Coordinates of C-alpha atoms and ligand atoms in Angstrom, one line a residue:
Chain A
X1 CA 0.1 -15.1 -42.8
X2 CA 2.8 -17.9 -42.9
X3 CA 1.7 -21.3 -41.1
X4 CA 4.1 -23.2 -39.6
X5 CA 2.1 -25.8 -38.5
X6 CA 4.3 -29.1 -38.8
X7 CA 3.3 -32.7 -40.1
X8 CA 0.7 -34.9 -38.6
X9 CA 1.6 -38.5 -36.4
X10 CA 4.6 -40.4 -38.0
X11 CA 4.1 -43.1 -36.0
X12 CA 1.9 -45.9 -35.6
X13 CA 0.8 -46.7 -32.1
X14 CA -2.7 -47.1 -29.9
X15 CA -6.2 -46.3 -30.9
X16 CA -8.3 -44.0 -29.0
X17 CA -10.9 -46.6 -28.6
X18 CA -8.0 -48.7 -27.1
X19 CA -7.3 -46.4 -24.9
X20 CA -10.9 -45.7 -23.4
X21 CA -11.8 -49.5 -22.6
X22 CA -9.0 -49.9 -21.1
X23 CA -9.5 -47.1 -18.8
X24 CA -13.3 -48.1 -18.4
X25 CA -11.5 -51.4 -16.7
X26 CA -9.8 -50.1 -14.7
X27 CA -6.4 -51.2 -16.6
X28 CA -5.2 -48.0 -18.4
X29 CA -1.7 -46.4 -17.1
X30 CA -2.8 -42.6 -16.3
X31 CA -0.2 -40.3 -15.2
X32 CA -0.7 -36.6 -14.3
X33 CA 1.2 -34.0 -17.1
X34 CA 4.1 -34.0 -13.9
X35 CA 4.4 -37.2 -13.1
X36 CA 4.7 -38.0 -17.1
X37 CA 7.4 -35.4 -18.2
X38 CA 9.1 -36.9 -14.9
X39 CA 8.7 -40.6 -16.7
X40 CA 9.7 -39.1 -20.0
X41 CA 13.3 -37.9 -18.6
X42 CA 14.1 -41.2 -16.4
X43 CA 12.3 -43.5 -19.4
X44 CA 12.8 -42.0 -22.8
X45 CA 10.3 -41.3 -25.5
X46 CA 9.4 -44.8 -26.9
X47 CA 8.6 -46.4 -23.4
X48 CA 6.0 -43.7 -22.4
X49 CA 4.4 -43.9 -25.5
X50 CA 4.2 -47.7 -25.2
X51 CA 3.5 -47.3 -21.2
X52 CA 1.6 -44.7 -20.5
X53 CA -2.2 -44.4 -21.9
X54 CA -3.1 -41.0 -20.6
X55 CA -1.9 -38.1 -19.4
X56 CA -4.0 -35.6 -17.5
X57 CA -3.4 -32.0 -17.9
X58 CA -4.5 -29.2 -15.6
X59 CA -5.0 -24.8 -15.5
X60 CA -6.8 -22.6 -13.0
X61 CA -7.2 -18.9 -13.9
X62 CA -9.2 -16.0 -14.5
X63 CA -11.3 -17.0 -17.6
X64 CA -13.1 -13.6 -18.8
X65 CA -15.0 -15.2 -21.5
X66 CA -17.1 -17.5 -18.8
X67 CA -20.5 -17.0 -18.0
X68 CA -23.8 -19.3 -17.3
X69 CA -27.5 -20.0 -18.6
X70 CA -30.4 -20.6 -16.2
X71 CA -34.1 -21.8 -17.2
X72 CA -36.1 -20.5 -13.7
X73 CA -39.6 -21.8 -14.6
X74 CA -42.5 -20.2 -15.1
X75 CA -44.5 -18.0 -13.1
X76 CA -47.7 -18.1 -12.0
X77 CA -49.3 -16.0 -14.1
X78 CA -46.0 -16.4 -16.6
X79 CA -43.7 -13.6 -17.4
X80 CA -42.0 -13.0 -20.8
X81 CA -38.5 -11.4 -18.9
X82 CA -37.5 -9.0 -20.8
X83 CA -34.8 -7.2 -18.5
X84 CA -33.5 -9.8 -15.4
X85 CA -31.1 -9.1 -12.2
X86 CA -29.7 -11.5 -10.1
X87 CA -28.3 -9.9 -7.4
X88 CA -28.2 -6.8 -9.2
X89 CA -26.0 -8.0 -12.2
X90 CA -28.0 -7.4 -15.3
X91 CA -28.4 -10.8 -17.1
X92 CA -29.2 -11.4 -20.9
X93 CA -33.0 -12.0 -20.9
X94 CA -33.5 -12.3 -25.6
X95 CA -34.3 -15.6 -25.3
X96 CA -37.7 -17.3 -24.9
X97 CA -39.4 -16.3 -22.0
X98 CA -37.6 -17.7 -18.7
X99 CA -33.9 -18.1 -20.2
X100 CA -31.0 -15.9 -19.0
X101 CA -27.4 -16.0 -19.5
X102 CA -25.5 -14.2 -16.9
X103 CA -21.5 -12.9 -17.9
X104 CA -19.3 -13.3 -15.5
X105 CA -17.2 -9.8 -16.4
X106 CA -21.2 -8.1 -16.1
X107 CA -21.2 -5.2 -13.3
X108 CA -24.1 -3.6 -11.8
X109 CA -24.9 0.1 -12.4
X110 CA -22.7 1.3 -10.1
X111 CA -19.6 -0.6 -11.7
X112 CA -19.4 -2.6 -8.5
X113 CA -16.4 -4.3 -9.6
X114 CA -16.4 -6.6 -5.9
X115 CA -19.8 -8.2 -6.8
X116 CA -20.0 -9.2 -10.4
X117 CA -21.3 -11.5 -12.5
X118 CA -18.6 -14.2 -11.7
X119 CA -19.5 -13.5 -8.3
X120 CA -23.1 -14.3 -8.9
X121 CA -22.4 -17.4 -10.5
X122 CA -19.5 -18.5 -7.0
X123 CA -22.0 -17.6 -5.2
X124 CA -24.6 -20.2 -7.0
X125 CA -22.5 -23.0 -6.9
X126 CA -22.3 -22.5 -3.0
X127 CA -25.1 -23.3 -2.6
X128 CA -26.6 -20.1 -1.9
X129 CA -30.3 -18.1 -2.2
X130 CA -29.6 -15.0 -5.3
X131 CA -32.5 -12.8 -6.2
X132 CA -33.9 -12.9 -9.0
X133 CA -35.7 -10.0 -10.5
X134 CA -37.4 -9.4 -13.9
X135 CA -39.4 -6.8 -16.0
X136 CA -41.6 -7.6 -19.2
X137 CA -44.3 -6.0 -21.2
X138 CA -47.0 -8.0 -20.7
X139 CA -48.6 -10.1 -22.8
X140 CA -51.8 -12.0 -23.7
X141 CA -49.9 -15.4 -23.3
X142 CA -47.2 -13.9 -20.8
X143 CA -49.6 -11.4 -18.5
X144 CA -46.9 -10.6 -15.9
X145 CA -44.9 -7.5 -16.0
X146 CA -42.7 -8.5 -13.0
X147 CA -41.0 -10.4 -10.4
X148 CA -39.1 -10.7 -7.7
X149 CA -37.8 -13.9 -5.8
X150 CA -35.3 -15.4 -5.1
X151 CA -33.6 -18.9 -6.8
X152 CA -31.0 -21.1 -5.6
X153 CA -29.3 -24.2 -8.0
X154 CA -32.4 -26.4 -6.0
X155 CA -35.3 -24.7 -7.7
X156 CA -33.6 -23.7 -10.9
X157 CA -34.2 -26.6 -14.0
X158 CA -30.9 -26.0 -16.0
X159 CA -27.7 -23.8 -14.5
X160 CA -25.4 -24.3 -17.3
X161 CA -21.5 -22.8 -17.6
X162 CA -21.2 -21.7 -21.0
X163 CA -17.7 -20.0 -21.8
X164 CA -16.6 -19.0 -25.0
X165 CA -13.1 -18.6 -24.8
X166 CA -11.3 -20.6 -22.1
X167 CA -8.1 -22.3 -21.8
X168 CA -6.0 -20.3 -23.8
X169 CA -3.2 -21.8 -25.7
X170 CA -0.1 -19.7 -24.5
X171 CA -0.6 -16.0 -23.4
X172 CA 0.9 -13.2 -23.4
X173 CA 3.0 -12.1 -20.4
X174 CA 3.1 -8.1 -19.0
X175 CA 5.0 -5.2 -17.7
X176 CA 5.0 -1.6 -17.2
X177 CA 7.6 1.1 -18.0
X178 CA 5.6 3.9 -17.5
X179 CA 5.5 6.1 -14.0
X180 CA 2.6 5.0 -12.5
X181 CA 0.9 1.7 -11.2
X182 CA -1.7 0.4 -14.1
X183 CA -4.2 -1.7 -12.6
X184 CA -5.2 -4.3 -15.6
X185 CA -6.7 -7.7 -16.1
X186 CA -2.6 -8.9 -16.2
X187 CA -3.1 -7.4 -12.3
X188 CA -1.4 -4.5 -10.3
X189 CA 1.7 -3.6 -12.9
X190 CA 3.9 -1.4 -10.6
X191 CA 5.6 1.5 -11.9
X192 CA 9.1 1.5 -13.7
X193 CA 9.2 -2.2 -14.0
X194 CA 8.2 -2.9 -11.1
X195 CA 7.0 -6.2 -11.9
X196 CA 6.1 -8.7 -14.6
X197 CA 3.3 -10.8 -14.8
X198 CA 2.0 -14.0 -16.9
X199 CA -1.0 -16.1 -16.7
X200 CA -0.5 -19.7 -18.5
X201 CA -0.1 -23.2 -16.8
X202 CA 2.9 -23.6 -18.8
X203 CA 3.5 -27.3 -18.9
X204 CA 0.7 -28.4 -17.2
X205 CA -1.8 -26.7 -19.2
X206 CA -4.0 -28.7 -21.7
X207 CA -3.7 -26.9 -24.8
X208 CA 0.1 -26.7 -24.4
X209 CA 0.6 -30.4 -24.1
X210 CA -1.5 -31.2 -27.3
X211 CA -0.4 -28.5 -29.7
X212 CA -2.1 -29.6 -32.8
X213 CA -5.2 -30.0 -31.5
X214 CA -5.0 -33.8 -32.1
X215 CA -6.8 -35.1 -29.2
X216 CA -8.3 -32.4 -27.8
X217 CA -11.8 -31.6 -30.0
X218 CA -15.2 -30.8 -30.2
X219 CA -17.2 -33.4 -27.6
X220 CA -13.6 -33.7 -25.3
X221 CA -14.8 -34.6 -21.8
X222 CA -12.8 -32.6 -19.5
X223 CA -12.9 -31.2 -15.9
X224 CA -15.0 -28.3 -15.5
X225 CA -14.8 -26.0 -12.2
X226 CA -15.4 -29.4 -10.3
X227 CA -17.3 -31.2 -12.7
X228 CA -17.1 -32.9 -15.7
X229 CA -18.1 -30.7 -19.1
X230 CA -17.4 -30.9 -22.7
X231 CA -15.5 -29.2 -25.3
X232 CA -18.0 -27.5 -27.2
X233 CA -16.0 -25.7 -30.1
X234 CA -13.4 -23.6 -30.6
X235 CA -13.3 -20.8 -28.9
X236 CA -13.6 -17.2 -30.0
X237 CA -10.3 -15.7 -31.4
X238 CA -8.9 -19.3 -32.1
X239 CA -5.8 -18.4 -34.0
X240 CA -3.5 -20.9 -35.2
X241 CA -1.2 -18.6 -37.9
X242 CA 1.2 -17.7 -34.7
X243 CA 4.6 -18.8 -34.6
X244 CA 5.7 -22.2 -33.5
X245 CA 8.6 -24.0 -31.9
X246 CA 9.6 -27.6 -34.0
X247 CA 7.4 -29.3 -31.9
X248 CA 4.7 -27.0 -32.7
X249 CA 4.1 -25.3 -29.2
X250 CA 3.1 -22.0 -30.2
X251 CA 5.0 -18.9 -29.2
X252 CA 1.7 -16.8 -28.7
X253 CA -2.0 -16.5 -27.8
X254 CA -3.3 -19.2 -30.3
X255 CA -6.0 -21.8 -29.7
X256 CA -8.6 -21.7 -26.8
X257 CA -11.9 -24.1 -25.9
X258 CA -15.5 -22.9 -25.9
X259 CA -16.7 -25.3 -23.3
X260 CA -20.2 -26.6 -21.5
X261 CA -20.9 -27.7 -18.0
X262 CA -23.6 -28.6 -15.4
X263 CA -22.9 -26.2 -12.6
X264 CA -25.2 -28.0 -10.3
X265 CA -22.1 -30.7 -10.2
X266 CA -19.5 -27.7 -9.5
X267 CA -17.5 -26.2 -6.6
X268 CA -16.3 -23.2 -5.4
X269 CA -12.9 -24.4 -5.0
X270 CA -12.9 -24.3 -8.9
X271 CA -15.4 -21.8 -9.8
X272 CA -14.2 -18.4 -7.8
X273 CA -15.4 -15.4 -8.3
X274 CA -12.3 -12.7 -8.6
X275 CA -11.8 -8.6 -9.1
X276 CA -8.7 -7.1 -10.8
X277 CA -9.1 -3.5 -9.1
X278 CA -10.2 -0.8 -11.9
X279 CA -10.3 -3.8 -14.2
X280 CA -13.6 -5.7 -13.5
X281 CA -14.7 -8.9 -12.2
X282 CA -14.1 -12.0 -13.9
X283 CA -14.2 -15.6 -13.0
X284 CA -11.3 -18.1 -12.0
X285 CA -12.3 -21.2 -13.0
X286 CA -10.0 -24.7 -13.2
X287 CA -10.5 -26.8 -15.9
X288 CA -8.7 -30.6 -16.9
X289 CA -8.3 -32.4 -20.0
X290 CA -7.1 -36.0 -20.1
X291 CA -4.9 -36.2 -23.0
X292 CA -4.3 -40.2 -24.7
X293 CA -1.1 -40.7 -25.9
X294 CA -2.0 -42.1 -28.9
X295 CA 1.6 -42.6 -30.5
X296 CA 5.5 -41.3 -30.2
X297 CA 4.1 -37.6 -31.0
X298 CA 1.8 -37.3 -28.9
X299 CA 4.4 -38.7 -25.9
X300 CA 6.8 -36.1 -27.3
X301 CA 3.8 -33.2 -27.5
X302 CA 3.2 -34.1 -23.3
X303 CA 7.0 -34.1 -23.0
X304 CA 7.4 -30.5 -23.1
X305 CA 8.3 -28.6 -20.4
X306 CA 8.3 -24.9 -19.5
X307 CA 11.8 -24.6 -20.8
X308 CA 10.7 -25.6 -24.5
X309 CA 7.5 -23.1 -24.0
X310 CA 8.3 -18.9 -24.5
X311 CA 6.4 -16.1 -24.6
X312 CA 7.0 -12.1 -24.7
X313 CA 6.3 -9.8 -22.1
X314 CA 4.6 -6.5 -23.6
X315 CA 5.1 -3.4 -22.3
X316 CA 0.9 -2.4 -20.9
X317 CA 2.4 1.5 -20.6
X318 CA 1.2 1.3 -24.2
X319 CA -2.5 1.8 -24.5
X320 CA -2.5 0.7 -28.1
X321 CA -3.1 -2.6 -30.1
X322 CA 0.3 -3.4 -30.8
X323 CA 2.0 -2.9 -27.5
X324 CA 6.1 -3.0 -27.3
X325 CA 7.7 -6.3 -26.7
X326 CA 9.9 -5.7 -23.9
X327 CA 11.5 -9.2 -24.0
X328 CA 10.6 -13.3 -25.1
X329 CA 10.9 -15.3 -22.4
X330 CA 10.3 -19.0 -21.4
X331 CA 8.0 -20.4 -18.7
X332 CA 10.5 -21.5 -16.9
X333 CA 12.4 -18.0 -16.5
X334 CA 9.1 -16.9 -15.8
X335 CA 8.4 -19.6 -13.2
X336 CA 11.9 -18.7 -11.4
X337 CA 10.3 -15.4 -9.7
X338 CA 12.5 -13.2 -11.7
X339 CA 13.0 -12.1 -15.5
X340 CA 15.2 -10.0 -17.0
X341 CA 14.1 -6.7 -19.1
X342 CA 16.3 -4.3 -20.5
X343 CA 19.0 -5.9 -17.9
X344 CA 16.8 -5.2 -14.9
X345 CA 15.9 -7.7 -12.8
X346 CA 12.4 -8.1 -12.3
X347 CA 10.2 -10.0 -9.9
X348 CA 7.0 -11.9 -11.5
X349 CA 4.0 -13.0 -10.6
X350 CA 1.9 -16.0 -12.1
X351 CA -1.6 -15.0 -12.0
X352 CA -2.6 -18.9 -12.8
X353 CA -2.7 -21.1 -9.9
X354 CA -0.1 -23.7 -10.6
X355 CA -1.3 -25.5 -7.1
X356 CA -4.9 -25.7 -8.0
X357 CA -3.3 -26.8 -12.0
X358 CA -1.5 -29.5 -9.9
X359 CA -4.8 -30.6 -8.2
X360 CA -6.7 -30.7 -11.4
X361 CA -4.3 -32.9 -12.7
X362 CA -4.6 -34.8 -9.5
X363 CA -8.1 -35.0 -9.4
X364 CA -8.6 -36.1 -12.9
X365 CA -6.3 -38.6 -12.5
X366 CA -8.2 -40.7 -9.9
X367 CA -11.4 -40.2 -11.7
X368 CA -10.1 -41.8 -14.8
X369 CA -8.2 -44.5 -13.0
X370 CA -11.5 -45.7 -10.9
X371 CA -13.5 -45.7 -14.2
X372 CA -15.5 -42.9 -12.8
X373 CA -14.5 -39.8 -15.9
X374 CA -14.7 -41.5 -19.2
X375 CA -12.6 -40.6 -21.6
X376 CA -14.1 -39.2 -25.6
X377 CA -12.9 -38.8 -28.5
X378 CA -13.6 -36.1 -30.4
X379 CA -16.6 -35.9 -33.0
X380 CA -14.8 -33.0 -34.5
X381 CA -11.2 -31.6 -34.8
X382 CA -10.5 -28.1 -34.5
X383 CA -9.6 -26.2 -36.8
X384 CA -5.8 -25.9 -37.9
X385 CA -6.5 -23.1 -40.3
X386 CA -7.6 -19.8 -38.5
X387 CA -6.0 -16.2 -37.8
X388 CA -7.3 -13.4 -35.7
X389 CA -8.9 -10.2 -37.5
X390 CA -8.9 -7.1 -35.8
X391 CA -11.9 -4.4 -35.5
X392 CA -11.4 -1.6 -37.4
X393 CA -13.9 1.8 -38.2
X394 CA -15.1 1.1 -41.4
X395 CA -18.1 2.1 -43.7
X396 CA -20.4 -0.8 -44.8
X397 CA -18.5 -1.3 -48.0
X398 CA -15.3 -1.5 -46.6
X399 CA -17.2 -4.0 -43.9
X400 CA -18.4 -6.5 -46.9
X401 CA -15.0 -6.6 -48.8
Chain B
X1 CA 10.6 -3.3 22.7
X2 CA 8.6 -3.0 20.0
X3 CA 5.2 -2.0 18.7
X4 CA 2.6 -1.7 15.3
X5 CA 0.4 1.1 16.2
X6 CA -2.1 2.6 13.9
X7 CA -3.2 6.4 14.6
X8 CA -5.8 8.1 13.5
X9 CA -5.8 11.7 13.1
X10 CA -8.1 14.6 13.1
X11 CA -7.4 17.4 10.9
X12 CA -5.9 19.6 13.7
X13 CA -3.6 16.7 14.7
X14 CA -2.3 16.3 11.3
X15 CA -0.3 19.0 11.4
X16 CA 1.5 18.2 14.5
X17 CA 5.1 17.0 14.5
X18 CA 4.1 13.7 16.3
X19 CA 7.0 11.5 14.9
X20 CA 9.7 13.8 15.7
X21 CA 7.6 14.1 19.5
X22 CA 7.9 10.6 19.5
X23 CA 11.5 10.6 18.9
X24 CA 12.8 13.7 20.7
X25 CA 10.7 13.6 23.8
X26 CA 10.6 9.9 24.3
X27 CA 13.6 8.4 23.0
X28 CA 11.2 6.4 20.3
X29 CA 12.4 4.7 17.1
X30 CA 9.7 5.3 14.9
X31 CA 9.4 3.6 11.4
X32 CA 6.5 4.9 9.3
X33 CA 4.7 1.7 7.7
X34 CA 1.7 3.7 5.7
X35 CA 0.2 6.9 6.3
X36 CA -3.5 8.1 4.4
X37 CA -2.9 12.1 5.5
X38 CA -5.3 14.9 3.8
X39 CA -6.9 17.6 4.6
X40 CA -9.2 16.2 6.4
X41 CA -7.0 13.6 8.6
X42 CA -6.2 10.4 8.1
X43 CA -4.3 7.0 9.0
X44 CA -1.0 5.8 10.1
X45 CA 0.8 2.8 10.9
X46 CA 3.8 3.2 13.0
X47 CA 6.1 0.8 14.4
X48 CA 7.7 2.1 17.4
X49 CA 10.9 0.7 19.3
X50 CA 12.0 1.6 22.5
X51 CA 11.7 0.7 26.5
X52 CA 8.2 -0.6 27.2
X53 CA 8.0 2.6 29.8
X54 CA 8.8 5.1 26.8
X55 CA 6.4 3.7 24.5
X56 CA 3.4 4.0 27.2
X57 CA 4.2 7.6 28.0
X58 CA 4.3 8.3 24.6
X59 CA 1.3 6.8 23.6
X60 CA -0.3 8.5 26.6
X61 CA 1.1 11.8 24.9
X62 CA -0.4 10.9 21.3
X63 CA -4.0 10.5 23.2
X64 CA -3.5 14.0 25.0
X65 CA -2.6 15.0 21.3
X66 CA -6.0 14.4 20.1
X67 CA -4.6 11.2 17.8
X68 CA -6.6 8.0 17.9
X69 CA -4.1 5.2 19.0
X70 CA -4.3 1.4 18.5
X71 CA -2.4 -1.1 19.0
X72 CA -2.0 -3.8 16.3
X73 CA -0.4 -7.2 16.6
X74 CA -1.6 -8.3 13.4
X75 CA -1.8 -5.8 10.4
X76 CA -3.2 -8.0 7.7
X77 CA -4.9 -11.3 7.4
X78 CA -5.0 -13.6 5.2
X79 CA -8.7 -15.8 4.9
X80 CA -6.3 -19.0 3.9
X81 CA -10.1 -20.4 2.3
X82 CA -10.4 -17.1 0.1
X83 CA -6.8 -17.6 -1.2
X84 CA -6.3 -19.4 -4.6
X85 CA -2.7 -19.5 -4.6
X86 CA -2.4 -17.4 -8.0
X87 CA 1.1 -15.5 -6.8
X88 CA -0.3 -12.4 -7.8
X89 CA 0.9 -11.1 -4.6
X90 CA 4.4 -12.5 -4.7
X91 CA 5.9 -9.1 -7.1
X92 CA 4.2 -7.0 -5.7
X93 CA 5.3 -7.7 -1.9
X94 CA 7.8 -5.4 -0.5
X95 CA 9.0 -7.7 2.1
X96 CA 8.5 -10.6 0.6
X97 CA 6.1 -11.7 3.5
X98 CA 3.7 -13.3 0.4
X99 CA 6.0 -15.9 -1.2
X100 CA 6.0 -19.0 -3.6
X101 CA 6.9 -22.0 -2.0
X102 CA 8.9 -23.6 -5.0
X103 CA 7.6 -27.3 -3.9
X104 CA 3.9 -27.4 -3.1
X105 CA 3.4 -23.7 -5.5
X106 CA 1.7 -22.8 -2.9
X107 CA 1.8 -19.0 -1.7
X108 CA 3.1 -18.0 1.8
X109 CA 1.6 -15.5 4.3
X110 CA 5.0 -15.1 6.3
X111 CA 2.9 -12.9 8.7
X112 CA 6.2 -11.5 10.4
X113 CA 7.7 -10.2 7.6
X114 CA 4.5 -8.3 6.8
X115 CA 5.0 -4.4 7.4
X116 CA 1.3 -3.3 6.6
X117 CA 2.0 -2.0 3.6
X118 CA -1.5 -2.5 2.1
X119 CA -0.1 -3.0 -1.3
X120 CA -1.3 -6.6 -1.9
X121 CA -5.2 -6.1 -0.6
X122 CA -6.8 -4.8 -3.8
X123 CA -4.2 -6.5 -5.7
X124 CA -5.6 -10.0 -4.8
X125 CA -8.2 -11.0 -7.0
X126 CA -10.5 -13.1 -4.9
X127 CA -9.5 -10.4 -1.9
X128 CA -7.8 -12.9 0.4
X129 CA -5.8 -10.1 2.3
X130 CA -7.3 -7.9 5.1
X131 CA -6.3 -5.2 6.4
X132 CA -6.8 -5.1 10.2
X133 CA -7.2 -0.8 10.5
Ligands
SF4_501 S1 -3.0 -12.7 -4.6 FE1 -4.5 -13.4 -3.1 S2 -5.2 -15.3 -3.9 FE2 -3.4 -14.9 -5.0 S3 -1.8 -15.9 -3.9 FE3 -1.8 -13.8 -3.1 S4 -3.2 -13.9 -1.3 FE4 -3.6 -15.8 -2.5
SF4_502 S1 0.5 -5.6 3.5 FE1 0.7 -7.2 1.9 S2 2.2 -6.3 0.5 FE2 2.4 -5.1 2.3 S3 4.0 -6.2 3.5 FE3 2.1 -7.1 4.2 S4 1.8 -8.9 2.9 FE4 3.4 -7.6 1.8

């Protein structure tokens, strides 16, 4: 696959070290992604980058890839958990004895889709009693074969947000030509175009402003559902071999974040439990990355605006791989509450909360200004060379060539 | 005058002409906002129009005609906390009582404009809208 991954910084300009004293002081200019593109078209290029230290970027959505790790203790006598519920929701009990991880797309037997995992964790962060229940075989070290009880952030040692693949770097808008309403995790597609919808910050959202990945790495601190996490790697189906505009914003799905976060430090004004009807649960979760301008590039990356960022909108009456595209459009046509497919015109929707985007970028504003979020540089890039495989049916030859 | 009711029917009352009652006997404008009807019964929400004495003697006529009758003032609900502002609602709207408010991007319950339609309740992901039936 062709990269088209332009040049790295041209110019010269402030360190990131700099730039995170001088917000420890309390003396570094921090602007939210709005307020800066605002700067940007009343100041010009050069000034922000000499003026402005950071920019603070913000998303709230429905994350699928989200989910959390608990360590409950040990019984008395101890149990080896083997299978564990809480609340019903099956949670992933193969490691160690009193470790779970609990995904927020899990479902109960039933395929409950109103109470899943994602609502099990909203409903943790509310403070709230969930019941816990666990099988074993016993053994002579771990005699217990069960339990039931119930645990609440307060008796639990570690709750832990641990999400694969958030934040996604562009994504891919939806439609539907076929007869009938599809209910998908892109939402309630009416019939005949009956709508379009898309689910990216545009502007505002972190990824989008640093297109190269040069700021935002492995051991970022960001804003996590309410709290302050980290960037822990890439995240799963990082793909950087899509196209890209000049400035490099690219025109499809490409990067995404694995991140980390206390949950005990979250709320459930950022950590929300959703259902897409006949999709599944899944989690909407906010998250904010404060982005240094380190030089003219970096100014010009946070520049961009929903007019410079496009997507297409595929056609979901395809229930293949490669769906249709049924038109590219930009953000900003996107954002304007109608689009226009095959010369119809056709109300959207957004999906990602650009208010609660706005807050983040708010919120993580005033942090870094009273000296209160401190800003990291990243111990690692990532990566600038991966693509995407698909899964095919293959034998185990095929699988090792 | 008017007024949302929502009717509930047994089977046997299904399969009466009840809007064209309404309209021939009592002089009633009646606009159909969502009907459920099976077999078995179902649900309705009507808005009816009319003089306040016409729409009393035809409710009284729906009762006698073994339908369920209740008046709504408010179809749907919105729990204002639940809502995340996503505009997942805003396409799918058919009055356009759930709308983006281009300044704040914050979404609008216009609660007037709202027929009772339904649509939007399982479309909203953290299930903000109620339906009052
Ligand atoms: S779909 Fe629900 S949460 Fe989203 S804006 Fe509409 S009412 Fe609010
Ligand atoms: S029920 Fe929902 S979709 Fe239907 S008119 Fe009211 S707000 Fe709009």
């Amino acid at each position: 696959m062709k990269k088209r991954i332009p040049p790295g910084p041209t110019s010269s300009g402030k360190s990131f070290a700099d730039i995170s004293t001088r917000a420890q002081n309390g003396d570094a200019v921090v602007m939210t992604a709005m307020e800066f593109k605002e700067f940007v078209r009343t100041n010009g290029i050069k000034k922000a980058a000499k003026e402005v230290d950071i920019v603070t970027t913000g998303t709230f959505g429905a994350m699928c890839s989200s989910g959390a790790y608990f360590n409950f203790g040990h019984s008395d006598p101890p149990i080896k958990m083997q299978r564990a519920w809480l609340d019903g929701i099956p949670a992933y009990a193969g490691m160690a004895a009193v470790d779970v991880y609990l995904g927020a797309t899990e479902l109960d037997d039933s395929n409950n889709m109103m109470h899943g995992g994602a609502h099990v964790i909203e409903d943790f962060v509310r403070g709230r009693a969930v019941r816990l229940k666990a099988t074993a075989h016993a053994t002579d070290c771990y005699p217990l074969k069960e339990i039931d009880t119930y645990v609440s952030l307060k008796t639990i040692n570690q709750a832990v947000l641990m999400n694969v693949r958030n934040c996604y770097q562009n994504y891919a808008a939806a439609s539907n030509t076929s007869g009938r309403t599809l209910y998908t995790y892109m939402g309630k597609l009416l019939p005949e175009l009956g709508n379009a919808t898309y689910c990216s910050s545009g502007e505002l959202s972190p990824l989008l402003n640093d297109p190269l990945y040069r700021t935002i790495g492995i051991g970022s601190r960001i804003f996590l559902g309410g709290g302050e996490g980290f960037v822990i790697w890439e995240g799963t189906q990082f793909n950087t071999g899509v196209e890209r505009t000049p400035n490099g914003v690219p025109k499809r799905p490409a990067g995404s974040i694995a991140v980390l976060g206390d949950l005990k430090q979250m709320t459930s004004e950022f950590v929300k439990g959703l259902t897409f009807t006949r999709y599944g649960a899944t989690l909407g979760l906010g998250i904010g990355v404060p982005i240094p301008i380190l030089d003219e590039d970096m100014a010009k990356a946070c520049a961009v605006t929903d007019k410079d960022i496009s997507t297409a909108i595929f056609d979901y009456a395809q229930q293949t791989r490669a769906r249709p595209v049924l038109a590219e459009v930009t953000y900003a046509q996107l954002g304007s509450g109608e689009v226009d497919i095959k010369g119809r015109r056709v109300p959207t929707s957004p999906l990602s909360s650009i208010y609660k985007a706005r807050r983040i970028a708010e919120l993580l504003k005033k942090s870094i200004a009273k000296g209160d979020f401190v800003v990291t540089e990243p111990v690692q890039r990532l990566p600038l060379d991966r693509s995407f495989k698909p899964l095919d049916t293959m034998n185990d030859k095929e699988a090792m060539e | 005058m008017k007024t949302k009711l929502v009717l509930n029917f047994n089977p046997e009352a299904s399969n009466l002409p009840i809007t064209h009652n309404l309209t021939a006997k009592y002089g009633l404008l009646v606009n159909i906002l969502r009907a459920e009807i099976d077999e078995v019964g179902g649900k309705m929400v009507i808005e009816v129009s009319g003089k306040a004495e016409s729409i009393k003697n035809g409710i009284d006529y729906l009762k006698e005609a073994g339908v369920g009758v209740r008046p709504i003032k408010e179809g749907v609900r919105r729990d204002d906390d639940a809502c995340t502002h996503c505009g997942v609602c805003i396409s799918i709207c058919p009055t356009k009582a759930l709308s983006l408010d281009r300044e704040t991007r914050k979404v609008i319950f216009t609660e007037e404009k709202c027929v009772a339609c339904g649509v939007c309740i399982d479309a909203c992901p953290p299930r903000a809208m109620e339906i009052l039936i």
